[in-house]
Each structure stands twice: as C-alpha cells, then as structure tokens.
Coordinates of C-alpha atoms in Angstrom, one line a residue:
M943 CA 0.0 0.0 0.0
T944 CA 1.0 3.5 -0.6
D945 CA 1.2 5.6 2.6
R946 CA -1.0 8.6 1.9
T947 CA -0.6 10.1 5.4
P948 CA -0.1 13.8 4.7
T949 CA 3.2 15.2 5.9
A950 CA 3.5 18.5 7.6
A951 CA 5.0 21.3 5.6
P952 CA 8.3 22.5 7.0
A953 CA 7.9 25.4 9.4
P954 CA 8.8 28.7 7.8
A955 CA 12.1 30.1 8.9
A956 CA 11.9 32.8 11.5
P957 CA 12.4 36.2 10.0
V958 CA 15.9 37.6 10.5
T959 CA 15.6 40.8 12.4
A960 CA 18.4 43.3 13.1
P961 CA 19.2 43.9 16.7
A962 CA 17.6 47.0 18.2
P963 CA 19.9 50.0 18.3
E964 CA 21.5 50.6 21.7
P965 CA 20.7 53.8 23.5
M966 CA 23.7 55.9 24.5
T967 CA 24.4 59.1 26.2
V968 CA 26.9 61.6 24.9
T969 CA 28.3 64.1 27.4
C970 CA 29.6 67.3 26.0
A971 CA 32.5 69.4 27.4
D972 CA 30.1 71.9 28.9
G973 CA 28.1 69.1 30.7
Q974 CA 25.2 69.0 28.2
R975 CA 24.0 65.4 27.8
L976 CA 22.8 64.2 24.3
Q977 CA 20.8 61.1 23.5
A978 CA 22.2 58.8 20.8
H979 CA 21.7 55.3 19.4
W980 CA 24.4 52.8 18.4
F981 CA 24.0 50.4 15.6
G982 CA 26.6 47.7 15.9
A983 CA 28.3 46.4 12.8
R984 CA 27.2 43.0 11.5
G985 CA 29.6 40.7 9.6
E986 CA 33.1 41.8 8.8
V987 CA 33.7 45.1 10.6
H988 CA 35.0 47.9 8.5
P989 CA 37.8 49.9 10.1
H990 CA 36.0 53.2 9.9
P991 CA 32.9 53.7 12.0
V992 CA 30.3 56.2 10.9
L993 CA 28.7 59.2 12.7
I994 CA 25.5 60.4 11.2
S995 CA 24.8 64.1 12.0
P996 CA 21.3 65.3 11.3
A997 CA 20.0 68.2 9.4
T998 CA 18.5 71.2 11.2
G999 CA 15.1 70.3 12.7
V1000 CA 15.3 66.6 11.8
R1001 CA 15.2 63.9 14.6
Q1002 CA 17.6 61.1 14.7
Q1003 CA 14.9 58.4 14.1
F1004 CA 14.6 59.6 10.5
Y1005 CA 18.1 58.1 9.9
W1006 CA 17.7 54.8 11.7
R1007 CA 16.8 52.7 8.6
F1008 CA 19.9 54.0 6.8
A1009 CA 22.0 53.5 9.9
D1010 CA 20.9 49.9 10.3
W1011 CA 21.7 49.3 6.6
L1012 CA 25.2 50.7 7.1
A1013 CA 25.6 48.4 10.1
S1014 CA 24.6 45.5 7.9
Q1015 CA 27.4 46.5 5.6
G1016 CA 29.9 46.2 8.4
H1017 CA 30.1 49.7 9.8
H1018 CA 29.5 50.7 13.4
V1019 CA 27.2 53.6 13.3
M1020 CA 26.0 56.2 15.8
V1021 CA 23.1 58.7 15.3
F1022 CA 22.3 61.5 17.8
D1023 CA 20.1 64.5 18.4
Y1024 CA 21.6 67.9 19.0
R1025 CA 20.9 69.8 22.2
G1026 CA 17.4 71.3 22.2
I1027 CA 15.8 68.8 19.8
G1028 CA 14.4 65.3 19.7
L1029 CA 15.5 62.9 22.4
S1030 CA 18.1 65.5 23.6
L1031 CA 15.4 68.0 24.5
D1032 CA 15.9 67.9 28.3
R1033 CA 13.8 70.9 29.3
P1034 CA 10.9 73.0 28.0
L1035 CA 11.7 74.3 24.5
A1036 CA 10.6 77.9 25.4
G1037 CA 13.6 79.6 26.8
H1038 CA 16.0 76.8 25.9
P1039 CA 19.5 78.3 25.8
A1040 CA 20.9 76.2 22.9
Q1041 CA 22.7 78.0 20.1
L1042 CA 23.4 76.7 16.6
V1043 CA 27.1 77.2 17.0
E1044 CA 27.1 74.8 19.9
W1045 CA 25.8 72.0 17.7
G1046 CA 29.2 72.1 16.1
Q1047 CA 31.6 73.3 18.8
Q1048 CA 30.1 71.1 21.5
D1049 CA 27.7 68.4 20.2
Q1050 CA 29.6 67.1 17.1
V1051 CA 32.9 67.3 18.9
A1052 CA 31.6 65.1 21.7
A1053 CA 29.8 62.7 19.4
I1054 CA 33.0 62.1 17.4
Q1055 CA 34.9 61.4 20.6
V1056 CA 32.3 58.9 21.8
V1057 CA 32.2 57.0 18.5
L1058 CA 36.0 56.7 18.5
Q1059 CA 36.1 55.6 22.1
R1060 CA 33.4 53.0 21.6
S1061 CA 34.8 51.6 18.4
G1062 CA 38.5 51.8 19.2
A1063 CA 39.1 53.5 15.8
T1064 CA 41.4 56.5 15.4
Q1065 CA 39.2 58.1 12.7
L1066 CA 35.6 57.9 11.5
V1067 CA 33.5 58.9 8.6
L1068 CA 31.1 61.8 9.2
V1069 CA 27.9 61.4 7.2
G1070 CA 26.3 64.8 7.6
H1071 CA 22.9 65.7 6.3
S1072 CA 22.6 69.4 5.4
A1073 CA 23.7 71.3 8.6
G1074 CA 25.3 68.1 9.8
A1075 CA 28.0 68.5 7.1
Q1076 CA 28.3 72.3 7.3
M1077 CA 30.1 72.7 10.7
I1078 CA 33.3 70.8 10.3
G1079 CA 35.2 74.1 10.4
L1080 CA 34.0 74.5 14.0
L1081 CA 35.5 71.3 15.2
P1082 CA 38.9 71.3 16.9
N1083 CA 39.0 67.5 16.3
H1084 CA 38.3 67.7 12.6
H1085 CA 41.4 65.7 11.9
R1086 CA 39.6 62.7 13.4
V1087 CA 37.2 62.7 10.4
A1088 CA 38.7 60.5 7.7
R1089 CA 36.1 61.5 5.2
L1090 CA 33.1 63.8 5.2
V1091 CA 30.1 62.7 3.2
G1092 CA 27.7 65.6 2.8
M1093 CA 24.2 64.7 1.9
A1094 CA 22.3 67.8 0.5
A1095 CA 25.2 69.7 2.1
S1096 CA 25.5 73.4 1.3
T1097 CA 25.4 76.8 3.2
G1098 CA 21.7 77.3 2.4
W1099 CA 22.7 80.8 1.3
F1100 CA 19.6 82.6 0.2
G1101 CA 21.5 84.3 -2.7
G1102 CA 22.3 80.9 -4.2
M1103 CA 18.7 79.6 -4.2
R1104 CA 16.2 79.7 -7.1
P1105 CA 14.5 83.1 -6.8
A1106 CA 11.0 81.8 -5.9
F1107 CA 12.2 79.6 -3.1
A1108 CA 14.7 82.2 -1.9
L1109 CA 11.8 84.6 -1.4
K1110 CA 10.0 82.0 0.7
A1111 CA 13.1 81.2 2.7
K1112 CA 13.8 84.8 3.4
L1113 CA 10.3 85.4 4.5
G1114 CA 10.2 82.3 6.7
L1115 CA 13.7 82.3 8.3
G1116 CA 14.4 86.0 8.0
V1117 CA 11.1 87.5 9.1
L1118 CA 8.3 85.2 10.3
V1119 CA 10.4 82.8 12.5
P1120 CA 12.2 85.6 14.3
L1121 CA 8.9 87.4 15.0
A1122 CA 7.2 84.3 16.2
T1123 CA 10.1 83.5 18.4
V1124 CA 9.5 86.7 20.4
F1125 CA 6.0 85.6 21.3
K1126 CA 6.6 81.9 21.7
G1127 CA 10.0 81.8 23.4
Y1128 CA 11.2 79.3 20.8
A1129 CA 11.4 79.1 17.0
P1130 CA 8.1 77.5 15.7
T1131 CA 9.8 76.3 12.5
S1132 CA 7.3 73.5 12.1
W1133 CA 4.6 76.2 11.2
F1134 CA 6.6 77.0 8.1
G1135 CA 7.4 73.4 7.0
L1136 CA 11.0 73.7 8.3
G1137 CA 11.2 70.6 10.5
E1138 CA 10.9 70.3 14.2
N1139 CA 10.5 73.4 16.4
L1140 CA 13.9 74.8 17.5
P1141 CA 15.4 76.7 20.5
A1142 CA 15.0 80.4 19.8
A1143 CA 18.7 81.2 19.3
V1144 CA 19.1 78.2 16.9
G1145 CA 16.2 79.5 14.8
R1146 CA 17.6 83.0 14.7
Q1147 CA 21.1 82.0 13.9
W1148 CA 20.0 79.6 11.2
G1149 CA 18.3 82.5 9.3
Q1150 CA 21.2 84.9 9.9
W1151 CA 23.8 82.4 8.6
C1152 CA 21.8 81.6 5.5
A1153 CA 21.2 85.2 4.7
A1154 CA 24.9 86.1 5.0
G1155 CA 26.4 83.1 3.1
G1156 CA 29.4 81.1 4.4
Y1157 CA 27.2 79.5 7.1
A1158 CA 29.3 78.6 10.2
T1159 CA 32.0 81.0 9.3
N1160 CA 29.7 83.7 10.5
A1161 CA 30.0 82.4 14.1
V1162 CA 33.8 82.5 14.2
R1163 CA 34.9 85.2 11.8
H1164 CA 36.3 87.3 14.7
H1165 CA 37.3 84.4 16.9
G1166 CA 40.4 83.0 15.2
A1167 CA 41.2 80.4 17.8
A1168 CA 37.8 78.8 17.2
D1169 CA 37.9 78.9 13.4
F1170 CA 39.3 75.8 11.8
H1171 CA 37.9 76.3 8.3
A1172 CA 41.2 77.0 6.7
D1173 CA 42.8 74.0 8.5
V1174 CA 40.4 71.3 7.4
T1175 CA 42.1 68.9 4.9
T1176 CA 39.4 66.1 5.2
P1177 CA 38.3 64.8 1.8
I1178 CA 34.7 65.8 1.2
T1179 CA 32.1 64.2 -1.0
V1180 CA 28.9 66.1 -1.5
F1181 CA 25.7 64.7 -3.0
H1182 CA 22.9 67.0 -4.0
A1183 CA 19.8 66.5 -6.1
T1184 CA 18.7 68.6 -9.1
D1185 CA 15.3 69.1 -7.4
D1186 CA 16.7 70.3 -4.1
D1187 CA 15.7 73.9 -3.5
I1188 CA 18.2 74.4 -0.7
A1189 CA 21.4 72.6 -1.8
T1190 CA 21.8 74.0 -5.2
S1191 CA 25.0 74.2 -7.3
A1192 CA 25.6 77.7 -6.0
T1193 CA 25.0 77.0 -2.3
V1194 CA 27.2 73.9 -2.5
K1195 CA 30.0 76.0 -4.0
D1196 CA 29.5 78.5 -1.2
L1197 CA 30.1 75.7 1.4
L1198 CA 33.2 74.4 -0.4
R1199 CA 34.8 77.8 -0.6
T1200 CA 34.8 78.0 3.2
L1201 CA 37.1 74.9 3.3
P1202 CA 39.8 75.9 0.9
A1203 CA 42.3 73.2 1.8
A1204 CA 39.9 70.2 1.6
P1205 CA 39.8 68.1 -1.6
Y1206 CA 36.3 67.5 -2.8
T1207 CA 34.0 65.7 -5.2
V1208 CA 30.5 66.9 -6.0
H1209 CA 27.8 64.5 -7.3
T1210 CA 24.8 66.2 -8.8
V1211 CA 22.1 63.5 -8.9
H1212 CA 19.1 63.5 -11.2
P1213 CA 16.2 61.6 -9.6
A1214 CA 15.0 60.1 -13.0
D1215 CA 18.5 58.5 -13.5
H1216 CA 17.6 56.3 -10.5
G1217 CA 14.0 55.6 -11.3
L1218 CA 12.8 58.2 -8.8
R1219 CA 10.4 61.1 -9.2
H1220 CA 11.8 63.1 -6.3
I1221 CA 14.8 63.3 -4.0
G1222 CA 14.8 66.9 -2.8
H1223 CA 16.5 67.8 0.4
L1224 CA 15.3 64.9 2.6
D1225 CA 14.6 61.8 0.7
W1226 CA 18.1 60.4 0.6
F1227 CA 17.5 58.5 3.8
R1228 CA 14.0 57.2 3.2
Q1229 CA 13.4 53.5 2.8
S1230 CA 11.8 54.2 -0.6
H1231 CA 15.1 55.6 -1.8
R1232 CA 17.4 52.9 -0.6
G1233 CA 18.5 52.4 -4.2
L1234 CA 20.7 55.5 -3.6
W1235 CA 22.4 54.0 -0.6
P1236 CA 25.1 51.9 -2.3
M1237 CA 26.6 55.0 -3.9
V1238 CA 26.6 56.7 -0.5
L1239 CA 28.4 53.6 0.9
A1240 CA 31.0 53.9 -1.9
A1241 CA 31.7 57.5 -0.7
V1242 CA 31.8 56.4 2.9
R1243 CA 34.5 53.9 1.9
G1244 CA 36.5 56.4 -0.1
Q1245 CA 35.8 54.7 -3.4
A1246 CA 34.9 58.0 -5.1
S1247 CA 37.7 60.0 -6.6
Q1248 CA 38.5 63.4 -5.0
T1249 CA 39.0 66.5 -7.0
A1250 CA 41.0 69.4 -5.6
A1251 CA 39.4 72.9 -5.5

C-alpha cells in the first residue's frame, strides 16, 4: 500500500531581524547630555565607524533605517540628536538656551569622541545631512574625520537659491520665524514646514547664517582660535539632487569655498536616473530611496575620486 498520510509542511524560517539600536548618552565638554543610538556592525567590521549628524530640525529616528543598513554592511554607526531637539530636548523648549554654533563646537565634537572611544578606531566617517555637514570648520577634532560625506550639504545661502524659493526662505527664516520667536519663546519652524521646532537662538542664527552666506564662518569670523575652516584637509564628497531647492550648485559651492584646503567631489544627482520622481532635500534617507544608498556607501569607503578645488 501507498502511505497517503499527509506530511507537515516545514515550518517557515523565523524572519531575520536586526538587533535593536543601543541607547547611548553623549556628554559634551560643557556638561550637556545628548541622547544617541548605536548600531553595531554586522559581519566583517570595516575599520571606519560612521557618525550620522542630522539636518536642522530633523530627529535622529529619521536616519535609523539608513544607519541599520550601514551596520549590515559592516560599519559601526551612531546617530544622535543635537541639544534642544528630539531625544536631547531635556527641558521646555521655550527659553531653551541652545545655540546653533554649539551644535558644532560642542555636540559634534563630543559625538566624534564617543564613536571613536566606543569603536576603538582613530578616525571615523562623518555622514552629515545638510547642517550636519556644514560645521566641520568649527571642530577642533576635525582631523579625526577621515572623510566627510555631505548629503544635501551646502550653506543654504539665500543668494544661491532659485528666486521663488529664496523669497519664501527669506520670509520664513528671515522675518516670520524671528517674529514668532519673540512671542513663543522658541522658533516655531514646524509652522513653516522647516522641520521640528527649535530653540530660539538656533532658529535666529539659522536665518542669519543663511542670509549672510558662508554658514558657520559667521560664528567664528572674529574668533580665530575657534575657526578651523582653513585647516580642514578632510576629503569631502557632496551629494545634492537637481530638485533640491536648498542645496543648489551655487550653495554647494558656497560651502566648499569656506574649506579651501579640503579636496572634494560633488555629485549632482538626477532623480530620474535612479528611477525616482523626487529626492529633494530629505529623501536620501527614506526606505523608498534605498537604491541610492550603495553610492553613498562607496563614498563612505573612499571609493569615489576626489578633485581638488
């Protein structure tokens, strides 16, 4: 006889899930504590860990999928929130004393130190989104950055934007946000589609730096001991999309001119070339745009050629 007893189908394999990111605390030189998350490398560990520094008004969670993907490629990765925003907001936003210049001089400096201490590396790669890539000239430990990969990185200079968007940016950051700050005690940037609400001084300085051009140079122009822009020799790779209203060819050039000794490569990316309808200023890190991530990884690993200024 033929045994017709049905056999059980093999149990489906349990889905492979990445380990949850590990919460960390970054303590700055002035005592300010920042909240961060660590994504441990999986597989063969690459010698350079990665620090992801957010854009102005963007919380660290926005970068977690990208950070986890980098970890799956063998990089230790840390993501953090600057003082006064996201998980690092440790007091009421109204009246918060944070200043934009402190995001570089204090927060990024401390975050770099923590990543190097945790990983045991001597240098790291800084993946900076917008403002996260604009402040390397404020860092006394800039030599610890092996490469800077700037995503949508520029000075946000109003004079380098397309006229229609420049008008909106001037009105929002130059007039409405400062006025609202007087009444609210903080910068209600979310009202104007400019990300999370910010501490008052951060919002004001953001507008002032974008109006003047040169971004962080405005904070240290008369403070030579705190100005490292001319000393930075870190290779820089900038990615910006053709449909980005903020990081345009002109505003990218405005950033690079502030770092005259740094070799650089600029990649101007057309969304349609990657089967995308839009990239803009933010979409680089979205799961829907993960097709862009391998070219970012190549830059993280220094596989893109560098062109001197």
